[in-house]
mmCIF file of C-alpha atoms in Angstrom:
data_model
loop_
_atom_site.group_PDB
_atom_site.id
_atom_site.type_symbol
_atom_site.label_atom_id
_atom_site.label_comp_id
_atom_site.label_asym_id
_atom_site.label_seq_id
_atom_site.Cartn_x
_atom_site.Cartn_y
_atom_site.Cartn_z
ATOM 1 C CA VAL A 1 0.195 0.356 -0.284
ATOM 2 C CA LEU A 2 1.433 2.982 -1.179
ATOM 3 C CA GLY A 3 0.236 7.376 -0.912
ATOM 4 C CA LYS A 4 -2.904 8.122 0.432
ATOM 5 C CA ALA A 5 -4.471 4.396 0.456
ATOM 6 C CA ALA A 6 -1.473 3.793 3.613
ATOM 7 C CA ILE A 7 -3.058 6.609 5.413
ATOM 8 C CA PRO A 8 -5.124 4.569 7.555
ATOM 9 C CA ALA A 9 -3.206 1.807 8.406
ATOM 10 C CA LEU A 10 -0.098 3.989 9.289
ATOM 11 C CA THR A 11 -2.555 5.798 11.495
ATOM 12 C CA ALA A 12 -3.793 2.702 13.326
ATOM 13 C CA TYR A 13 -0.008 1.459 14.280
ATOM 14 C CA MET A 14 0.852 5.162 15.537
ATOM 15 C CA THR A 15 -1.972 5.408 17.773
ATOM 16 C CA ASP A 16 -1.931 2.090 18.821
ATOM 17 C CA VAL A 17 0.175 1.922 22.007
ATOM 18 C CA ASN A 18 0.968 -1.693 22.192
ATOM 19 C CA ASN A 19 3.604 -1.172 19.699
ATOM 20 C CA MET A 20 6.739 -0.744 20.589
ATOM 21 C CA THR A 21 6.688 3.810 20.887
ATOM 22 C CA PHE A 22 10.216 4.091 18.048
ATOM 23 C CA ALA A 23 7.922 1.773 15.778
ATOM 24 C CA ARG A 24 5.292 4.033 15.822
ATOM 25 C CA VAL A 25 7.318 6.510 15.899
ATOM 26 C CA GLY A 26 8.177 6.070 12.120
ATOM 27 C CA ALA A 27 4.902 5.503 11.239
ATOM 28 C CA ALA A 28 4.475 9.207 12.349
ATOM 29 C CA VAL A 29 7.422 9.568 10.212
ATOM 30 C CA SER A 30 6.303 7.760 7.783
ATOM 31 C CA LEU A 31 3.122 9.330 7.339
ATOM 32 C CA ARG A 32 4.685 12.852 6.966
ATOM 33 C CA PHE A 33 6.077 11.627 4.076
ATOM 34 C CA VAL A 34 2.753 10.430 2.091
ATOM 35 C CA ALA A 35 2.037 13.894 3.010
ATOM 36 C CA GLU A 36 5.397 15.374 1.704
ATOM 37 C CA MET A 37 4.562 13.218 -1.390
ATOM 38 C CA ALA A 38 1.274 14.162 -2.731
ATOM 39 C CA LEU A 39 0.401 15.929 -4.844
ATOM 40 C CA ASP A 40 -2.279 17.415 -3.676
ATOM 41 C CA GLU A 41 -2.944 19.522 -0.866
ATOM 42 C CA THR A 42 -5.705 17.327 0.775
ATOM 43 C CA SER A 43 -3.319 14.842 2.214
ATOM 44 C CA ARG A 44 -0.907 17.122 3.545
ATOM 45 C CA LEU A 45 -3.607 18.534 5.768
ATOM 46 C CA ILE A 46 -5.441 15.104 6.767
ATOM 47 C CA VAL A 47 -1.873 13.300 7.830
ATOM 48 C CA GLU A 48 -1.467 17.625 9.638
ATOM 49 C CA SER A 49 -4.405 16.746 11.428
ATOM 50 C CA ILE A 50 -3.843 12.910 12.251
ATOM 51 C CA LEU A 51 -0.892 13.979 13.943
ATOM 52 C CA ILE A 52 -2.215 16.962 15.458
ATOM 53 C CA GLU A 53 -4.789 15.031 17.146
ATOM 54 C CA GLN A 54 -1.911 12.376 18.202
ATOM 55 C CA LEU A 55 0.486 14.968 19.752
ATOM 56 C CA LYS A 56 -2.755 16.619 21.794
ATOM 57 C CA LYS A 57 -2.305 12.941 23.883
ATOM 58 C CA TYR A 58 1.402 14.108 24.714
ATOM 59 C CA LEU A 59 0.480 13.685 28.703
ATOM 60 C CA ASP A 60 -0.354 9.750 27.700
ATOM 61 C CA GLU A 61 2.584 9.151 25.392
ATOM 62 C CA GLU A 62 6.186 9.175 26.405
ATOM 63 C CA PRO A 63 8.553 11.508 25.937
ATOM 64 C CA ALA A 64 10.230 9.989 23.231
ATOM 65 C CA PHE A 65 6.923 9.360 21.030
ATOM 66 C CA ASN A 66 5.874 12.860 21.715
ATOM 67 C CA SER A 67 9.284 13.527 20.152
ATOM 68 C CA GLY A 68 8.839 11.607 17.501
ATOM 69 C CA VAL A 69 5.128 13.506 16.659
ATOM 70 C CA VAL A 70 6.286 16.899 17.174
ATOM 71 C CA ASN A 71 9.697 16.325 14.986
ATOM 72 C CA ALA A 72 7.315 15.154 12.412
ATOM 73 C CA LEU A 73 4.908 18.024 12.892
ATOM 74 C CA VAL A 74 7.895 20.521 12.900
ATOM 75 C CA ASN A 75 9.686 18.875 9.914
ATOM 76 C CA MET A 76 6.165 19.312 7.795
ATOM 77 C CA GLU A 77 5.979 22.897 8.860
ATOM 78 C CA SER A 78 3.223 22.904 10.685
ATOM 79 C CA THR A 79 1.949 26.096 12.150
ATOM 80 C CA ALA A 80 -1.715 25.207 12.526
ATOM 81 C CA ALA A 81 0.361 23.244 15.635
ATOM 82 C CA THR A 82 2.468 25.945 17.524
ATOM 83 C CA GLU A 83 0.944 26.327 20.027
ATOM 84 C CA LEU A 84 0.340 22.539 20.837
ATOM 85 C CA ILE A 85 4.022 22.402 20.486
ATOM 86 C CA SER A 86 4.516 25.232 22.486
ATOM 87 C CA GLU A 87 2.553 23.159 25.279
ATOM 88 C CA VAL A 88 4.540 19.999 24.454
ATOM 89 C CA TYR A 89 7.700 21.403 25.141
ATOM 90 C CA ARG A 90 6.469 23.860 28.041
ATOM 91 C CA GLU A 91 5.309 21.217 30.005
ATOM 92 C CA GLY A 92 8.012 18.894 29.507
ATOM 93 C CA GLY A 93 6.464 16.347 26.808
ATOM 94 C CA ILE A 94 9.365 15.939 25.002
ATOM 95 C CA MET A 95 12.758 14.230 25.085
ATOM 96 C CA PRO A 96 16.057 17.257 24.317
ATOM 97 C CA GLY A 97 17.838 15.666 21.635
ATOM 98 C CA LEU A 98 15.422 13.161 20.427
ATOM 99 C CA ALA A 99 12.404 16.739 19.657
ATOM 100 C CA PRO A 100 14.396 19.963 17.126
ATOM 101 C CA SER A 101 15.488 22.125 19.736
ATOM 102 C CA TRP A 102 13.410 25.095 20.196
ATOM 103 C CA LYS A 103 15.495 27.407 18.433
ATOM 104 C CA ASP A 104 15.087 24.794 15.434
ATOM 105 C CA VAL A 105 11.435 24.856 15.954
ATOM 106 C CA ARG A 106 10.875 28.870 15.842
ATOM 107 C CA ALA A 107 12.901 28.776 12.425
ATOM 108 C CA ALA A 108 11.408 26.092 11.059
ATOM 109 C CA LEU A 109 8.118 27.459 11.467
ATOM 110 C CA MET A 110 9.076 30.559 11.180
ATOM 111 C CA LEU A 111 8.384 32.152 14.128
ATOM 112 C CA PRO A 112 8.497 36.145 14.707
ATOM 113 C CA PRO A 113 11.057 37.085 17.104
ATOM 114 C CA ASP A 114 8.686 38.306 19.614
ATOM 115 C CA TYR A 115 7.018 34.553 20.066
ATOM 116 C CA PRO A 116 7.901 33.319 23.642
ATOM 117 C CA ASN A 117 10.125 30.450 24.205
ATOM 118 C CA PRO A 118 7.869 27.868 25.914
ATOM 119 C CA PHE A 119 10.548 27.869 28.642
ATOM 120 C CA GLY A 120 10.757 30.817 30.308
ATOM 121 C CA GLU A 121 11.406 34.235 28.512
ATOM 122 C CA ASP A 122 15.430 34.098 29.643
ATOM 123 C CA ALA A 123 15.715 30.304 28.914
ATOM 124 C CA ASP A 124 18.375 29.063 26.283
ATOM 125 C CA GLU A 125 16.823 28.041 23.156
ATOM 126 C CA ASP A 126 19.225 25.488 22.081
ATOM 127 C CA TRP A 127 19.310 21.800 22.767
ATOM 128 C CA ASP A 128 23.178 22.489 23.891
ATOM 129 C CA ASP A 129 21.998 24.450 27.641
ATOM 130 C CA VAL A 130 18.561 22.661 27.951
ATOM 131 C CA ASP A 131 19.808 19.147 27.226
ATOM 132 C CA ASP A 132 21.733 20.086 30.690
ATOM 133 C CA ALA A 133 19.598 20.314 32.874
ATOM 134 C CA PHE A 134 16.764 17.798 31.941
ATOM 135 C CA GLU A 135 15.381 15.179 34.228
ATOM 136 C CA SER A 136 15.866 12.152 32.806
ATOM 137 C CA ASP A 137 13.583 8.780 34.558
ATOM 138 C CA PHE A 138 17.120 7.552 35.762
ATOM 139 C CA GLY A 139 17.103 9.830 38.114
ATOM 140 C CA ASP A 140 21.125 10.163 39.928
ATOM 141 C CA ASN A 141 22.369 6.345 38.801
ATOM 142 C CA GLU A 142 22.328 6.771 34.814
ATOM 143 C CA ASP A 143 23.657 3.177 35.267
ATOM 144 C CA VAL A 144 20.450 1.401 36.340
ATOM 145 C CA LEU A 145 16.815 1.713 34.035
ATOM 146 C CA THR A 146 14.208 2.526 35.596
ATOM 147 C CA PHE A 147 10.684 1.442 34.091
ATOM 148 C CA ARG A 148 7.614 3.586 34.153
ATOM 149 C CA PRO A 149 4.610 1.374 35.782
ATOM 150 C CA ILE A 150 2.930 -0.643 32.906
ATOM 151 C CA ARG A 151 -0.462 0.928 31.528
ATOM 152 C CA LYS A 152 -3.583 -1.465 32.291
ATOM 153 C CA ASP A 153 -4.187 -1.990 28.475
ATOM 154 C CA LYS A 154 -0.374 -3.871 28.147
ATOM 155 C CA GLU A 155 -1.113 -5.611 30.776
ATOM 156 C CA ALA A 156 -4.677 -6.699 29.939
ATOM 157 C CA ALA A 157 -2.896 -8.148 26.399
ATOM 158 C CA LYS A 158 -0.080 -9.607 28.293
ATOM 159 C CA LYS A 159 -2.674 -11.579 30.363
ATOM 160 C CA LYS A 160 -4.416 -12.483 27.333
ATOM 161 C CA LYS A 161 -1.396 -13.853 25.294
ATOM 162 C CA ALA A 162 -0.328 -15.640 28.062
ATOM 163 C CA LYS A 163 -3.584 -17.058 27.923
ATOM 164 C CA ARG A 164 -3.866 -18.137 24.418
ATOM 165 C CA LYS A 165 -0.430 -19.563 25.067
ATOM 166 C CA GLN A 166 -1.533 -21.727 27.742
ATOM 167 C CA ALA A 167 -4.628 -23.013 26.043
ATOM 168 C CA ASN A 168 -2.520 -23.998 22.987
ATOM 169 C CA LYS A 169 -0.115 -26.114 25.278
ATOM 170 C CA MET A 170 -3.254 -27.681 26.818
ATOM 171 C CA LYS A 171 -4.145 -28.450 22.533
ATOM 172 C CA LYS A 172 -0.479 -29.704 22.144
ATOM 173 C CA LEU A 173 -1.207 -32.404 24.968
ATOM 174 C CA GLN A 174 -4.275 -33.422 24.461
ATOM 175 C CA ARG A 175 -2.888 -34.345 21.231
ATOM 176 C CA LYS A 176 -0.288 -36.058 22.105
ATOM 177 C CA LYS A 177 -2.234 -37.946 25.147
ATOM 178 C CA LYS A 178 -4.671 -38.926 21.754
ATOM 179 C CA ARG A 179 -1.633 -40.388 20.123
#
């Protein structure tokens, strides 16, 4: 499936929280490529609205995923997403280094010089300085991974998979007994 016809499948994959984060980012980037390669403005507007709607859920998503969606919107030069992108940055919903720096966002979206910096009036707009102040999920010890609690829908999916595996195992045992 290529072009505009791929939009529903890519959207479904991107919005499914059971898929891996960076695979979902790949779907968002693919949507951007579909929009860029489309000859009609309609496809671009459709993809832009899909990505904006997804980014509106930034509080429920991982910062890495939000960073990918922001990246796609900025590369599309989506001025319609400016306020939302600013909000996501202000609330810390992105990861420095994965998302473009505010300086890059300002340049790509051609924001006026007086557009407020979401990090604060006197804050740096480049990741070189912002990245050092970023609080990661690793805390003080970056050698030890810390994990967020598993979402309930992922937990339910794991239970369902385990149940399926157990049922298949039992069927296999039943077939062996019949022989």
